[in-house]
Amino acid sequence: MSEIAISGQKVEVNATIEEGAVIGPRAYVGMDAFIGRGAVIEAGAMVEAGARIEAGAVIGAGAVIAERAVIGAGAVIAEGVVIRAGARIEAGARIEAGARIEAGARIGAGARIGAGARIGAGAVIAEGVVIRAGAR
């Protein structure tokens, strides 16, 4: 069997879900993904193959965390956010509803990305920087 389905969640083979993590209904956790202690994956969110969600991070409803993306401890990813392959969101960063973080971008610790903003591929947002809502 290559996956586990519990109450509508789908967890692929070799995924690691640590104690205290919460996986919401209709959520998907891909092969070789890691969900840290106390992390929350809300309803309908997708954590794709090889992605890493650190302890205490929150992934909002319907958010998509692509392959090999890393979400740091305590980071908050709001509903409907898309994080592309290989992006890295550092500890304590907040990504607001509907924002898009393109492939390979880096968001520094404590930074805030406003609702609907788009961060381009390979961009680096420094620690503590605030990007306004809708920024491109």
mmCIF file of C-alpha atoms in Angstrom:
data_model
loop_
_atom_site.group_PDB
_atom_site.id
_atom_site.type_symbol
_atom_site.label_atom_id
_atom_site.label_comp_id
_atom_site.label_asym_id
_atom_site.label_seq_id
_atom_site.Cartn_x
_atom_site.Cartn_y
_atom_site.Cartn_z
ATOM 1 C CA MET A 1 0.000 0.000 0.000
ATOM 2 C CA SER A 2 1.483 3.354 -0.986
ATOM 3 C CA GLU A 3 -0.722 5.720 0.991
ATOM 4 C CA ILE A 4 -2.849 6.035 4.100
ATOM 5 C CA ALA A 5 -6.263 7.722 4.118
ATOM 6 C CA ILE A 6 -7.814 8.705 7.448
ATOM 7 C CA SER A 7 -10.963 10.843 7.566
ATOM 8 C CA GLY A 8 -10.294 12.051 4.039
ATOM 9 C CA GLN A 9 -6.605 12.901 4.559
ATOM 10 C CA LYS A 10 -4.116 11.287 2.237
ATOM 11 C CA VAL A 11 -0.606 10.553 3.498
ATOM 12 C CA GLU A 12 1.852 9.022 1.024
ATOM 13 C CA VAL A 13 4.509 6.412 1.776
ATOM 14 C CA ASN A 14 7.634 7.500 3.717
ATOM 15 C CA ALA A 15 6.043 10.734 4.935
ATOM 16 C CA THR A 16 6.992 11.583 8.529
ATOM 17 C CA ILE A 17 4.406 13.129 10.826
ATOM 18 C CA GLU A 18 5.725 13.902 14.287
ATOM 19 C CA GLU A 19 3.788 13.683 17.542
ATOM 20 C CA GLY A 20 1.233 16.432 18.105
ATOM 21 C CA ALA A 21 0.981 17.437 14.448
ATOM 22 C CA VAL A 22 -2.558 17.925 13.149
ATOM 23 C CA ILE A 23 -3.583 16.974 9.614
ATOM 24 C CA GLY A 24 -6.986 18.413 8.664
ATOM 25 C CA PRO A 25 -9.718 16.798 6.574
ATOM 26 C CA ARG A 26 -8.997 16.419 2.840
ATOM 27 C CA ALA A 27 -5.349 17.440 3.410
ATOM 28 C CA TYR A 28 -2.593 15.750 1.402
ATOM 29 C CA VAL A 29 0.933 14.916 2.577
ATOM 30 C CA GLY A 30 3.253 13.708 -0.189
ATOM 31 C CA MET A 31 5.930 11.040 -0.266
ATOM 32 C CA ASP A 32 9.005 11.813 1.864
ATOM 33 C CA ALA A 33 7.398 14.987 3.278
ATOM 34 C CA PHE A 34 8.117 15.920 6.901
ATOM 35 C CA ILE A 35 5.549 17.446 9.280
ATOM 36 C CA GLY A 36 7.123 18.585 12.557
ATOM 37 C CA ARG A 37 5.878 18.375 16.118
ATOM 38 C CA GLY A 38 2.787 20.516 16.714
ATOM 39 C CA ALA A 39 2.521 21.700 13.097
ATOM 40 C CA VAL A 40 -1.001 22.183 11.734
ATOM 41 C CA ILE A 41 -2.002 21.343 8.160
ATOM 42 C CA GLU A 42 -5.523 22.714 7.699
ATOM 43 C CA ALA A 43 -8.369 21.293 5.598
ATOM 44 C CA GLY A 44 -7.595 20.735 1.929
ATOM 45 C CA ALA A 45 -3.962 21.914 2.155
ATOM 46 C CA MET A 46 -1.342 20.108 0.054
ATOM 47 C CA VAL A 47 2.195 19.384 1.232
ATOM 48 C CA GLU A 48 3.943 17.867 -1.770
ATOM 49 C CA ALA A 49 6.766 15.314 -1.988
ATOM 50 C CA GLY A 50 9.894 16.133 -0.024
ATOM 51 C CA ALA A 51 8.495 19.349 1.501
ATOM 52 C CA ARG A 52 9.447 20.085 5.107
ATOM 53 C CA ILE A 53 7.077 21.750 7.590
ATOM 54 C CA GLU A 54 8.940 22.520 10.836
ATOM 55 C CA ALA A 55 7.576 22.404 14.401
ATOM 56 C CA GLY A 56 4.630 24.657 15.180
ATOM 57 C CA ALA A 57 4.161 25.950 11.638
ATOM 58 C CA VAL A 58 0.595 26.455 10.390
ATOM 59 C CA ILE A 59 -0.425 25.753 6.797
ATOM 60 C CA GLY A 60 -3.809 27.326 6.028
ATOM 61 C CA ALA A 61 -6.784 25.728 4.334
ATOM 62 C CA GLY A 62 -6.236 25.047 0.649
ATOM 63 C CA ALA A 63 -2.608 26.227 0.686
ATOM 64 C CA VAL A 64 -0.132 24.419 -1.576
ATOM 65 C CA ILE A 65 3.428 23.752 -0.422
ATOM 66 C CA ALA A 66 5.340 22.423 -3.450
ATOM 67 C CA GLU A 67 8.111 19.849 -3.680
ATOM 68 C CA ARG A 68 11.201 20.458 -1.548
ATOM 69 C CA ALA A 69 9.856 23.717 -0.074
ATOM 70 C CA VAL A 70 10.810 24.363 3.552
ATOM 71 C CA ILE A 71 8.514 26.123 6.031
ATOM 72 C CA GLY A 72 10.359 27.181 9.196
ATOM 73 C CA ALA A 73 9.303 26.668 12.801
ATOM 74 C CA GLY A 74 6.339 28.790 13.816
ATOM 75 C CA ALA A 75 5.797 30.239 10.334
ATOM 76 C CA VAL A 76 2.177 30.926 9.372
ATOM 77 C CA ILE A 77 0.988 30.314 5.822
ATOM 78 C CA ALA A 78 -2.567 31.626 5.320
ATOM 79 C CA GLU A 79 -5.332 30.002 3.302
ATOM 80 C CA GLY A 80 -4.925 29.739 -0.447
ATOM 81 C CA VAL A 81 -1.206 30.605 -0.470
ATOM 82 C CA VAL A 82 1.006 28.882 -3.067
ATOM 83 C CA ILE A 83 4.650 28.167 -2.202
ATOM 84 C CA ARG A 84 6.567 26.869 -5.242
ATOM 85 C CA ALA A 85 9.286 24.200 -5.435
ATOM 86 C CA GLY A 86 12.435 24.780 -3.435
ATOM 87 C CA ALA A 87 11.241 27.997 -1.754
ATOM 88 C CA ARG A 88 12.290 28.537 1.866
ATOM 89 C CA ILE A 89 10.192 30.365 4.458
ATOM 90 C CA GLU A 90 12.207 31.033 7.621
ATOM 91 C CA ALA A 91 11.041 30.777 11.237
ATOM 92 C CA GLY A 92 8.275 33.123 12.319
ATOM 93 C CA ALA A 93 7.519 34.509 8.853
ATOM 94 C CA ARG A 94 3.865 35.190 7.955
ATOM 95 C CA ILE A 95 2.487 34.733 4.458
ATOM 96 C CA GLU A 96 -1.007 36.219 4.137
ATOM 97 C CA ALA A 97 -3.997 34.902 2.168
ATOM 98 C CA GLY A 98 -3.636 34.416 -1.576
ATOM 99 C CA ALA A 99 0.083 35.308 -1.760
ATOM 100 C CA ARG A 100 2.363 33.396 -4.149
ATOM 101 C CA ILE A 101 5.987 32.588 -3.450
ATOM 102 C CA GLU A 102 7.712 31.414 -6.638
ATOM 103 C CA ALA A 103 10.378 28.711 -7.036
ATOM 104 C CA GLY A 104 13.589 29.120 -5.079
ATOM 105 C CA ALA A 105 12.548 32.335 -3.281
ATOM 106 C CA ARG A 106 13.759 32.876 0.286
ATOM 107 C CA ILE A 107 11.671 34.679 2.908
ATOM 108 C CA GLY A 108 13.655 35.746 5.980
ATOM 109 C CA ALA A 109 12.764 35.122 9.612
ATOM 110 C CA GLY A 110 9.954 37.319 10.868
ATOM 111 C CA ALA A 111 9.181 38.780 7.427
ATOM 112 C CA ARG A 112 5.552 39.379 6.443
ATOM 113 C CA ILE A 113 4.198 38.979 2.925
ATOM 114 C CA GLY A 114 0.850 40.775 2.467
ATOM 115 C CA ALA A 115 -2.324 39.264 1.053
ATOM 116 C CA GLY A 116 -2.199 38.651 -2.689
ATOM 117 C CA ALA A 117 1.462 39.679 -3.010
ATOM 118 C CA ARG A 118 3.711 37.809 -5.414
ATOM 119 C CA ILE A 119 7.378 37.120 -4.701
ATOM 120 C CA GLY A 120 9.288 36.196 -7.867
ATOM 121 C CA ALA A 121 11.466 33.169 -8.487
ATOM 122 C CA GLY A 122 14.800 33.330 -6.690
ATOM 123 C CA ALA A 123 13.926 36.539 -4.799
ATOM 124 C CA VAL A 124 15.388 37.050 -1.332
ATOM 125 C CA ILE A 125 13.317 38.924 1.254
ATOM 126 C CA ALA A 126 15.435 39.907 4.253
ATOM 127 C CA GLU A 127 14.636 39.165 7.876
ATOM 128 C CA GLY A 128 11.802 41.302 9.277
ATOM 129 C CA VAL A 129 10.866 42.972 5.971
ATOM 130 C CA VAL A 130 7.174 43.693 5.328
ATOM 131 C CA ILE A 131 5.852 43.414 1.765
ATOM 132 C CA ARG A 132 2.528 45.189 1.336
ATOM 133 C CA ALA A 133 -0.646 43.477 0.194
ATOM 134 C CA GLY A 134 -0.903 43.056 -3.579
ATOM 135 C CA ALA A 135 2.775 43.882 -4.234
ATOM 136 C CA ARG A 136 4.344 42.343 -7.343
#
